[in-house]
Amino acid sequence: MNALMQPPASESNVPRTQDERDLLHYAGRLERPTKVKTPELERSGRLRHVIFSGQFSVELLEELGGVADAIRLISKHRAGQDFLINLLHHKRAMLYFTQPSTRTFLSFMAACQILGITCNEVRDASTSSETKGETRFDSIRMFSSYFDLIVMRSPLARLAESCAYLMNDLERSGSRSVPIINAGSGADEHPTQALLDIYTLQRTFSFAGPNDSAHTSRFEDLRRLPGCENLTKGLDGKTYAFCGDIGRGRTVRSLAMLLANYENVRLVFIAPDHPSLVMREDLRQRLEARNVRFYEFDSFEQQLDGRPVIEQLDALYMTRIQKEHDTAADSEHSAAIDFSRYCLSPELVGRMKPYAPILHPFPRDQHFGEIPPEIDDDPRAMYFRQARNGMWVRAALLAHVFDVDGQIMRYFHGNFGV
Ligand code: NCD
C-alpha cells in the first residue's frame, strides 16, 4: 500500500517530516471513538466540519435528501436559480484536491455555483508552495485566510480530520477558522460520496413512478410481481451488496457505515479472496459493534437464504479494482484470480430483482469491465443519475453547513405549495 494512505506514524515509528510530526500531534484525538469526536465537528446542532460518515444520523440524511430535492426543483426555473445563487454569494471556497478526481471535484464546484459560492482550486501540489517545503498544515491554514470553506481530497488518510482539529484549535485561540469537508481521504473515508449514494437509494426506494395516481402506482405494480410481495418503501429491511475492491474502497467503507444506521439491513461484501481486496479488520469490527448483519462472499453465486445472492439483493454497489495501489505482492496474488467473476453481464443483471438499482461511485474501468456499457440502458442502471445526485446533495450539504437550508425550504414551500 502507498505509504501516504497509511494512518499517521505511531509512537514507535519516528516521524521524519514536519507533516508526519503534525499528524502525530493529532494522533490522540484521531484515535478516540466516533461518538466522542462527533460533537467537536458540530456547531449549534449542525455540522461544521464533514469528515466521516459516522456524523450522519438517519434524521439528518432525510433532512439533507429533502433539501436536495427542493434545490433540484427550485433550479428548474430561472427565478429559482436566481434565488439560490444569491444565498451564499458572499462566500468563497477552496477546492484542494491533490488526488485525481472528476465527479467529486466538478460536482462540488457545480454545487458551489448553484448557491453562488465562488470556487478556487489547487489540484496539483507541485504547483503550490508544497514543492518549496511548505507543510500541508501550513497550506490549509493559508487557505483558511483567504476562503470561507475548504473542500479537500488527499491520499493521506485522516489528513482532513486533523485539519478539522487544526481549525478548531485556531477558533479556540481566537484566530480565523473555516469548515473542512472531506472529499476523500486515502483509503479511509469518502463521506460525501456515501451521502449521494444514500440520496440515490432514498429516491429509488421511494418507488415513485411518473404515472402514479390515485388508482395506479409503480410501487403496487412492483408488489404484484413474483418474489416482490414483501417489498417495502425506504432503506430499512433491505439487502445491500458491494462488489469489487472492498479493502481499498473508501466509498464502500463510508456507505457501509451509513447503511448501518438503518433498521434490519443486511450487507453482503463480494470480493476475490485476495489480502488487499477483502474487507479490512477495522470495518469488520465497526460493523460488529453496530450489530449489523453482514456476509463476506467471493462470488455472485454464493447462497443467501438458499438462493444465489445476485437474485436476492435489493441494491448492488459495484466498484473498480484500484490497481494503482497494488504492491508487488498484490500483483502476485492477483495472477491466480479470475477477475471476470467480479464483472456484471446482461445475464447476471437479468437475474436481479426487477427494481434493484445498480450503483457505482465511478470511474468504472473500461479495461477491467466491472460494468460493461451494454448495461447502461437497463432501468436499474443508476450510476449516471447517482453522479448527478452528487451535485444536488452536495449543494444541500453546503446549505446546511452555512445555515441557509431553512431559507431554501421556506422558498420551496412558498412557491411549490408543498
Ligand atoms: C472514488 C474515489 O475516489 O474514492 N471515486 C469517486 O470519488 N467517485 C472511487 C474510485 O476511485 O474508484
Tab-separated table of N, CA and C in Angstrom, residues 37-175:
chain	number	residue	atom	x	y	z
A	37	LYS	N	-15.861	12.069	19.134
A	37	LYS	CA	-15.336	13.092	18.220
A	37	LYS	C	-16.435	13.936	17.587
A	38	THR	N	-17.603	13.282	17.357
A	38	THR	CA	-18.654	13.920	16.575
A	38	THR	C	-19.041	15.325	17.068
A	39	PRO	N	-19.257	15.516	18.396
A	39	PRO	CA	-19.684	16.859	18.831
A	39	PRO	C	-18.670	17.952	18.496
A	40	GLU	N	-17.384	17.584	18.442
A	40	GLU	CA	-16.361	18.596	18.128
A	40	GLU	C	-16.439	19.064	16.686
A	41	LEU	N	-17.138	18.279	15.860
A	41	LEU	CA	-17.221	18.627	14.439
A	41	LEU	C	-18.536	19.359	14.143
A	42	GLU	N	-19.275	19.705	15.213
A	42	GLU	CA	-20.568	20.396	15.060
A	42	GLU	C	-20.516	21.772	15.707
A	43	ARG	N	-21.428	22.644	15.296
A	43	ARG	CA	-21.654	23.921	15.962
A	43	ARG	C	-23.151	24.163	15.998
A	44	SER	N	-23.687	24.470	17.150
A	44	SER	CA	-25.115	24.769	17.335
A	44	SER	C	-26.004	23.758	16.621
A	45	GLY	N	-25.742	22.488	16.846
A	45	GLY	CA	-26.611	21.441	16.321
A	45	GLY	C	-26.520	21.209	14.830
A	46	ARG	N	-25.576	21.824	14.153
A	46	ARG	CA	-25.386	21.468	12.727
A	46	ARG	C	-23.924	21.157	12.445
A	47	LEU	N	-23.700	20.431	11.352
A	47	LEU	CA	-22.327	20.034	11.045
A	47	LEU	C	-21.505	21.276	10.711
A	48	ARG	N	-20.313	21.315	11.284
A	48	ARG	CA	-19.390	22.396	10.934
A	48	ARG	C	-18.341	21.824	9.966
A	49	HIS	N	-17.725	20.711	10.372
A	49	HIS	CA	-16.780	20.008	9.507
A	49	HIS	C	-17.432	18.689	9.111
A	50	VAL	N	-17.192	18.250	7.863
A	50	VAL	CA	-17.755	16.969	7.410
A	50	VAL	C	-16.574	16.045	7.130
A	51	ILE	N	-16.346	15.079	8.033
A	51	ILE	CA	-15.107	14.301	7.989
A	51	ILE	C	-15.350	12.814	7.766
A	52	PHE	N	-16.326	12.244	8.486
A	52	PHE	CA	-16.609	10.815	8.298
A	52	PHE	C	-18.108	10.583	8.328
A	53	SER	N	-18.517	9.409	7.792
A	53	SER	CA	-19.960	9.200	7.629
A	53	SER	C	-20.658	8.959	8.959
A	54	GLY	N	-19.881	8.616	10.017
A	54	GLY	CA	-20.465	8.442	11.341
A	54	GLY	C	-21.112	9.701	11.893
A	55	GLN	N	-20.927	10.845	11.214
A	55	GLN	CA	-21.548	12.091	11.678
A	55	GLN	C	-23.010	12.213	11.280
A	56	PHE	N	-23.474	11.324	10.378
A	56	PHE	CA	-24.831	11.486	9.833
A	56	PHE	C	-25.808	10.505	10.476
A	57	SER	N	-26.876	11.039	11.043
A	57	SER	CA	-27.959	10.197	11.562
A	57	SER	C	-28.987	10.003	10.441
A	58	VAL	N	-29.898	9.062	10.643
A	58	VAL	CA	-30.962	8.865	9.645
A	58	VAL	C	-31.773	10.157	9.489
A	59	GLU	N	-32.035	10.863	10.605
A	59	GLU	CA	-32.823	12.102	10.546
A	59	GLU	C	-32.109	13.130	9.672
A	60	LEU	N	-30.796	13.264	9.877
A	60	LEU	CA	-30.049	14.247	9.086
A	60	LEU	C	-30.028	13.830	7.611
A	61	LEU	N	-29.907	12.530	7.343
A	61	LEU	CA	-29.900	12.055	5.953
A	61	LEU	C	-31.236	12.369	5.283
A	62	GLU	N	-32.326	12.194	6.035
A	62	GLU	CA	-33.657	12.511	5.494
A	62	GLU	C	-33.764	14.003	5.208
A	63	GLU	N	-33.266	14.784	6.158
A	63	GLU	CA	-33.352	16.239	6.024
A	63	GLU	C	-32.561	16.699	4.794
A	64	LEU	N	-31.336	16.177	4.639
A	64	LEU	CA	-30.497	16.586	3.501
A	64	LEU	C	-31.124	16.143	2.183
A	65	GLY	N	-31.737	14.943	2.187
A	65	GLY	CA	-32.414	14.466	0.983
A	65	GLY	C	-33.560	15.406	0.610
A	66	GLY	N	-34.283	15.889	1.619
A	66	GLY	CA	-35.393	16.826	1.377
A	66	GLY	C	-34.891	18.145	0.813
A	67	VAL	N	-33.780	18.644	1.353
A	67	VAL	CA	-33.226	19.919	0.861
A	67	VAL	C	-32.699	19.720	-0.570
A	68	ALA	N	-32.067	18.556	-0.816
A	68	ALA	CA	-31.551	18.275	-2.171
A	68	ALA	C	-32.706	18.235	-3.170
A	69	ASP	N	-33.811	17.593	-2.792
A	69	ASP	CA	-34.991	17.552	-3.681
A	69	ASP	C	-35.507	18.965	-3.947
A	70	ALA	N	-35.536	19.783	-2.885
A	70	ALA	CA	-36.039	21.158	-3.040
A	70	ALA	C	-35.132	21.942	-4.000
A	71	ILE	N	-33.805	21.821	-3.807
A	71	ILE	CA	-32.866	22.557	-4.679
A	71	ILE	C	-33.043	22.097	-6.127
A	72	ARG	N	-33.222	20.817	-6.305
A	72	ARG	CA	-33.407	20.242	-7.648
A	72	ARG	C	-34.636	20.878	-8.333
A	73	LEU	N	-35.726	20.982	-7.606
A	73	LEU	CA	-36.950	21.521	-8.215
A	73	LEU	C	-36.863	23.043	-8.385
A	74	ILE	N	-36.312	23.718	-7.379
A	74	ILE	CA	-36.185	25.186	-7.473
A	74	ILE	C	-35.317	25.554	-8.678
A	75	SER	N	-34.299	24.724	-8.938
A	75	SER	CA	-33.350	25.013	-10.030
A	75	SER	C	-33.957	24.893	-11.421
A	76	LYS	N	-35.150	24.330	-11.503
A	76	LYS	CA	-35.744	24.151	-12.835
A	76	LYS	C	-36.203	25.483	-13.437
A	77	HIS	N	-36.331	26.523	-12.593
A	77	HIS	CA	-36.842	27.804	-13.090
A	77	HIS	C	-35.816	28.905	-12.885
A	78	ARG	N	-35.824	29.841	-13.811
A	78	ARG	CA	-34.850	30.933	-13.758
A	78	ARG	C	-34.955	31.713	-12.440
A	79	ALA	N	-36.209	31.992	-12.004
A	79	ALA	CA	-36.375	32.758	-10.763
A	79	ALA	C	-35.795	31.970	-9.586
A	80	GLY	N	-35.963	30.659	-9.625
A	80	GLY	CA	-35.436	29.811	-8.559
A	80	GLY	C	-33.911	29.814	-8.581
A	81	GLN	N	-33.344	29.735	-9.764
A	81	GLN	CA	-31.873	29.759	-9.883
A	81	GLN	C	-31.333	31.079	-9.324
A	82	ASP	N	-32.053	32.179	-9.625
A	82	ASP	CA	-31.608	33.490	-9.116
A	82	ASP	C	-31.688	33.541	-7.596
A	83	PHE	N	-32.749	32.933	-7.050
A	83	PHE	CA	-32.881	32.896	-5.584
A	83	PHE	C	-31.695	32.141	-4.970
A	84	LEU	N	-31.405	30.949	-5.526
A	84	LEU	CA	-30.346	30.106	-4.951
A	84	LEU	C	-28.975	30.777	-5.050
A	85	ILE	N	-28.719	31.385	-6.186
A	85	ILE	CA	-27.373	31.916	-6.442
A	85	ILE	C	-27.054	33.118	-5.554
A	86	ASN	N	-28.109	33.708	-4.987
A	86	ASN	CA	-27.865	34.846	-4.096
A	86	ASN	C	-27.675	34.441	-2.643
A	87	LEU	N	-27.906	33.170	-2.346
A	87	LEU	CA	-27.878	32.750	-0.937
A	87	LEU	C	-26.481	32.849	-0.323
A	88	LEU	N	-25.461	32.433	-1.068
A	88	LEU	CA	-24.105	32.391	-0.493
A	88	LEU	C	-23.100	33.114	-1.393
A	89	HIS	N	-23.612	34.180	-1.988
A	89	HIS	CA	-22.816	34.969	-2.927
A	89	HIS	C	-21.574	35.568	-2.273
A	90	HIS	N	-21.626	35.705	-0.948
A	90	HIS	CA	-20.545	36.355	-0.207
A	90	HIS	C	-19.486	35.347	0.261
A	91	LYS	N	-19.610	34.073	-0.151
A	91	LYS	CA	-18.678	33.052	0.335
A	91	LYS	C	-17.713	32.608	-0.767
A	92	ARG	N	-16.512	32.226	-0.338
A	92	ARG	CA	-15.507	31.697	-1.275
A	92	ARG	C	-15.041	30.326	-0.784
A	93	ALA	N	-14.881	29.388	-1.717
A	93	ALA	CA	-14.441	28.033	-1.348
A	93	ALA	C	-13.113	27.702	-2.002
A	94	MET	N	-12.282	26.952	-1.270
A	94	MET	CA	-11.056	26.380	-1.849
A	94	MET	C	-11.291	24.896	-2.066
A	95	LEU	N	-11.104	24.443	-3.284
A	95	LEU	CA	-11.161	23.006	-3.579
A	95	LEU	C	-9.708	22.539	-3.685
A	96	TYR	N	-9.266	21.848	-2.647
A	96	TYR	CA	-7.855	21.424	-2.540
A	96	TYR	C	-7.833	19.919	-2.793
A	97	PHE	N	-7.570	19.555	-4.040
A	97	PHE	CA	-7.676	18.154	-4.463
A	97	PHE	C	-6.320	17.677	-4.961
A	98	THR	N	-5.533	17.035	-4.098
A	98	THR	CA	-4.218	16.586	-4.544
A	98	THR	C	-4.219	15.100	-4.897
A	99	GLN	N	-5.380	14.619	-5.322
A	99	GLN	CA	-5.535	13.246	-5.817
A	99	GLN	C	-6.519	13.349	-6.971
A	100	PRO	N	-6.375	12.487	-7.996
A	100	PRO	CA	-7.249	12.635	-9.158
A	100	PRO	C	-8.733	12.617	-8.793
A	101	SER	N	-9.517	13.398	-9.513
A	101	SER	CA	-10.952	13.433	-9.270
A	101	SER	C	-11.640	14.070	-10.469
A	102	THR	N	-12.756	13.507	-10.871
A	102	THR	CA	-13.583	14.155	-11.893
A	102	THR	C	-14.904	14.559	-11.255
A	103	ARG	N	-15.693	13.565	-10.854
A	103	ARG	CA	-17.057	13.830	-10.358
A	103	ARG	C	-17.077	14.594	-9.045
A	104	THR	N	-16.257	14.178	-8.082
A	104	THR	CA	-16.330	14.825	-6.766
A	104	THR	C	-15.947	16.290	-6.910
A	105	PHE	N	-14.856	16.520	-7.646
A	105	PHE	CA	-14.391	17.896	-7.837
A	105	PHE	C	-15.446	18.731	-8.559
A	106	LEU	N	-15.895	18.210	-9.704
A	106	LEU	CA	-16.812	19.015	-10.529
A	106	LEU	C	-18.181	19.180	-9.870
A	107	SER	N	-18.641	18.144	-9.159
A	107	SER	CA	-19.964	18.300	-8.547
A	107	SER	C	-19.894	19.235	-7.344
A	108	PHE	N	-18.774	19.268	-6.635
A	108	PHE	CA	-18.634	20.278	-5.573
A	108	PHE	C	-18.594	21.667	-6.200
A	109	MET	N	-17.887	21.779	-7.306
A	109	MET	CA	-17.806	23.085	-7.958
A	109	MET	C	-19.198	23.515	-8.434
A	110	ALA	N	-19.925	22.590	-9.061
A	110	ALA	CA	-21.273	22.917	-9.538
A	110	ALA	C	-22.198	23.245	-8.354
A	111	ALA	N	-22.041	22.500	-7.253
A	111	ALA	CA	-22.874	22.757	-6.062
A	111	ALA	C	-22.599	24.159	-5.523
A	112	CYS	N	-21.312	24.519	-5.472
A	112	CYS	CA	-20.951	25.882	-5.036
A	112	CYS	C	-21.587	26.906	-5.964
A	113	GLN	N	-21.506	26.645	-7.259
A	113	GLN	CA	-22.026	27.610	-8.231
A	113	GLN	C	-23.537	27.776	-8.101
A	114	ILE	N	-24.248	26.686	-7.816
A	114	ILE	CA	-25.706	26.769	-7.640
A	114	ILE	C	-26.039	27.774	-6.534
A	115	LEU	N	-25.223	27.767	-5.459
A	115	LEU	CA	-25.507	28.617	-4.294
A	115	LEU	C	-24.747	29.943	-4.345
A	116	GLY	N	-24.055	30.181	-5.441
A	116	GLY	CA	-23.361	31.460	-5.614
A	116	GLY	C	-21.993	31.531	-4.972
A	117	ILE	N	-21.483	30.417	-4.440
A	117	ILE	CA	-20.146	30.419	-3.805
A	117	ILE	C	-19.082	30.454	-4.903
A	118	THR	N	-18.103	31.343	-4.756
A	118	THR	CA	-17.001	31.412	-5.723
A	118	THR	C	-15.995	30.307	-5.403
A	119	CYS	N	-15.533	29.610	-6.435
A	119	CYS	CA	-14.601	28.488	-6.225
A	119	CYS	C	-13.200	28.811	-6.690
A	120	ASN	N	-12.240	28.297	-5.971
A	120	ASN	CA	-10.845	28.348	-6.399
A	120	ASN	C	-10.262	26.973	-6.151
A	121	GLU	N	-9.154	26.660	-6.809
A	121	GLU	CA	-8.678	25.283	-6.711
A	121	GLU	C	-7.167	25.176	-6.646
A	122	VAL	N	-6.709	24.141	-5.922
A	122	VAL	CA	-5.337	23.629	-6.064
A	122	VAL	C	-5.528	22.160	-6.337
A	123	ARG	N	-5.115	21.696	-7.497
A	123	ARG	CA	-5.355	20.293	-7.863
A	123	ARG	C	-4.055	19.519	-7.958
A	124	ASP	N	-2.951	20.234	-7.840
A	124	ASP	CA	-1.670	19.578	-8.036
A	124	ASP	C	-0.681	20.248	-7.097
A	125	ALA	N	-0.265	19.507	-6.076
A	125	ALA	CA	0.607	20.103	-5.060
A	125	ALA	C	1.901	20.621	-5.679
A	126	SER	N	2.260	20.107	-6.874
A	126	SER	CA	3.520	20.558	-7.484
A	126	SER	C	3.399	21.991	-7.994
A	127	THR	N	2.171	22.514	-8.063
A	127	THR	CA	2.034	23.916	-8.470
A	127	THR	C	1.859	24.810	-7.241
A	128	SER	N	1.939	24.226	-6.044
A	128	SER	CA	1.777	25.043	-4.840
A	128	SER	C	3.120	25.108	-4.113
A	129	SER	N	3.155	25.855	-3.032
A	129	SER	CA	4.424	26.014	-2.314
A	129	SER	C	4.833	24.768	-1.544
A	130	GLU	N	4.016	23.711	-1.645
A	130	GLU	CA	4.446	22.454	-1.008
A	130	GLU	C	5.751	21.958	-1.641
A	131	THR	N	5.998	22.339	-2.901
A	131	THR	CA	7.278	21.933	-3.526
A	131	THR	C	8.441	22.710	-2.924
A	132	LYS	N	8.151	23.830	-2.248
A	132	LYS	CA	9.239	24.600	-1.616
A	132	LYS	C	9.410	24.195	-0.166
A	133	GLY	N	8.733	23.091	0.211
A	133	GLY	CA	8.916	22.595	1.580
A	133	GLY	C	7.780	22.978	2.515
A	134	GLU	N	6.717	23.631	1.990
A	134	GLU	CA	5.606	24.004	2.869
A	134	GLU	C	4.848	22.753	3.309
A	135	THR	N	4.448	22.695	4.575
A	135	THR	CA	3.687	21.526	5.034
A	135	THR	C	2.243	21.663	4.575
A	136	ARG	N	1.537	20.525	4.583
A	136	ARG	CA	0.113	20.555	4.234
A	136	ARG	C	-0.663	21.393	5.243
A	137	PHE	N	-0.238	21.340	6.472
A	137	PHE	CA	-0.973	22.080	7.505
A	137	PHE	C	-0.802	23.592	7.318
A	138	ASP	N	0.398	24.012	6.897
A	138	ASP	CA	0.568	25.444	6.598
A	138	ASP	C	-0.293	25.818	5.398
A	139	SER	N	-0.339	24.924	4.386
A	139	SER	CA	-1.169	25.214	3.193
A	139	SER	C	-2.607	25.441	3.625
A	140	ILE	N	-3.119	24.519	4.439
A	140	ILE	CA	-4.516	24.606	4.870
A	140	ILE	C	-4.766	25.896	5.640
A	141	ARG	N	-3.836	26.216	6.531
A	141	ARG	CA	-4.030	27.439	7.325
A	141	ARG	C	-4.043	28.664	6.409
A	142	MET	N	-3.199	28.626	5.369
A	142	MET	CA	-3.199	29.732	4.397
A	142	MET	C	-4.542	29.812	3.673
A	143	PHE	N	-5.034	28.658	3.250
A	143	PHE	CA	-6.341	28.676	2.550
A	143	PHE	C	-7.406	29.292	3.455
A	144	SER	N	-7.322	28.979	4.743
A	144	SER	CA	-8.367	29.483	5.650
A	144	SER	C	-8.264	31.000	5.798
A	145	SER	N	-7.134	31.599	5.430
A	145	SER	CA	-7.040	33.059	5.490
A	145	SER	C	-7.797	33.707	4.348
A	146	TYR	N	-7.904	32.988	3.231
A	146	TYR	CA	-8.486	33.624	2.033
A	146	TYR	C	-9.911	33.159	1.753
A	147	PHE	N	-10.262	31.979	2.249
A	147	PHE	CA	-11.539	31.359	1.854
A	147	PHE	C	-12.426	31.089	3.067
A	148	ASP	N	-13.675	30.761	2.787
A	148	ASP	CA	-14.651	30.534	3.861
A	148	ASP	C	-14.956	29.057	4.044
A	149	LEU	N	-14.361	28.202	3.204
A	149	LEU	CA	-14.637	26.769	3.241
A	149	LEU	C	-13.498	26.065	2.524
A	150	ILE	N	-13.068	24.915	3.059
A	150	ILE	CA	-12.047	24.122	2.361
A	150	ILE	C	-12.618	22.736	2.109
A	151	VAL	N	-12.713	22.359	0.830
A	151	VAL	CA	-13.114	21.003	0.453
A	151	VAL	C	-11.826	20.314	0.035
A	152	MET	N	-11.488	19.193	0.680
A	152	MET	CA	-10.171	18.617	0.391
A	152	MET	C	-10.191	17.118	0.121
A	153	ARG	N	-9.397	16.727	-0.864
A	153	ARG	CA	-9.159	15.311	-1.146
A	153	ARG	C	-7.665	15.092	-1.071
A	154	SER	N	-7.268	14.022	-0.380
A	154	SER	CA	-5.842	13.779	-0.195
A	154	SER	C	-5.584	12.284	-0.157
A	155	PRO	N	-4.395	11.856	-0.613
A	155	PRO	CA	-4.053	10.438	-0.479
A	155	PRO	C	-3.769	10.067	0.970
A	156	LEU	N	-3.653	11.060	1.828
A	156	LEU	CA	-3.260	10.820	3.211
A	156	LEU	C	-4.494	10.584	4.079
A	157	ALA	N	-4.612	9.354	4.603
A	157	ALA	CA	-5.742	9.039	5.479
A	157	ALA	C	-5.712	9.990	6.670
A	158	ARG	N	-6.850	10.475	7.040
A	158	ARG	CA	-7.053	11.274	8.253
A	158	ARG	C	-6.443	12.671	8.216
A	159	LEU	N	-5.944	13.092	7.041
A	159	LEU	CA	-5.452	14.474	6.978
A	159	LEU	C	-6.626	15.447	7.173
A	160	ALA	N	-7.759	15.146	6.525
A	160	ALA	CA	-8.911	16.057	6.632
A	160	ALA	C	-9.353	16.173	8.091
A	161	GLU	N	-9.379	15.059	8.787
A	161	GLU	CA	-9.813	15.091	10.185
A	161	GLU	C	-8.834	15.929	11.021
A	162	SER	N	-7.538	15.733	10.779
A	162	SER	CA	-6.537	16.522	11.518
A	162	SER	C	-6.701	18.009	11.222
A	163	CYS	N	-7.030	18.322	9.954
A	163	CYS	CA	-7.207	19.739	9.587
A	163	CYS	C	-8.424	20.329	10.301
A	164	ALA	N	-9.443	19.501	10.520
A	164	ALA	CA	-10.625	19.980	11.255
A	164	ALA	C	-10.215	20.340	12.691
A	165	TYR	N	-9.338	19.511	13.298
A	165	TYR	CA	-8.878	19.824	14.659
A	165	TYR	C	-7.994	21.075	14.660
A	166	LEU	N	-7.186	21.206	13.594
A	166	LEU	CA	-6.380	22.432	13.470
A	166	LEU	C	-7.302	23.652	13.470
A	167	MET	N	-8.388	23.570	12.682
A	167	MET	CA	-9.332	24.695	12.597
A	167	MET	C	-9.980	24.957	13.954
A	168	ASN	N	-10.308	23.882	14.674
A	168	ASN	CA	-10.924	24.052	15.998
A	168	ASN	C	-9.943	24.727	16.969
A	169	ASP	N	-8.664	24.325	16.870
A	169	ASP	CA	-7.663	24.942	17.749
A	169	ASP	C	-7.521	26.425	17.412
A	170	LEU	N	-7.547	26.731	16.118
A	170	LEU	CA	-7.421	28.137	15.712
A	170	LEU	C	-8.607	28.943	16.237
A	171	GLU	N	-9.797	28.341	16.131
A	171	GLU	CA	-11.020	29.009	16.601
A	171	GLU	C	-10.903	29.328	18.099
A	172	ARG	N	-10.423	28.318	18.842
A	172	ARG	CA	-10.301	28.490	20.300
A	172	ARG	C	-9.328	29.609	20.666
A	173	SER	N	-8.296	29.767	19.829
A	173	SER	CA	-7.314	30.807	20.150
A	173	SER	C	-7.717	32.152	19.546
A	174	GLY	N	-8.947	32.213	19.016
A	174	GLY	CA	-9.458	33.488	18.504
A	174	GLY	C	-8.988	33.793	17.087
A	175	SER	N	-8.376	32.803	16.407
A	175	SER	CA	-7.907	33.032	15.034
A	175	SER	C	-8.978	32.638	14.034
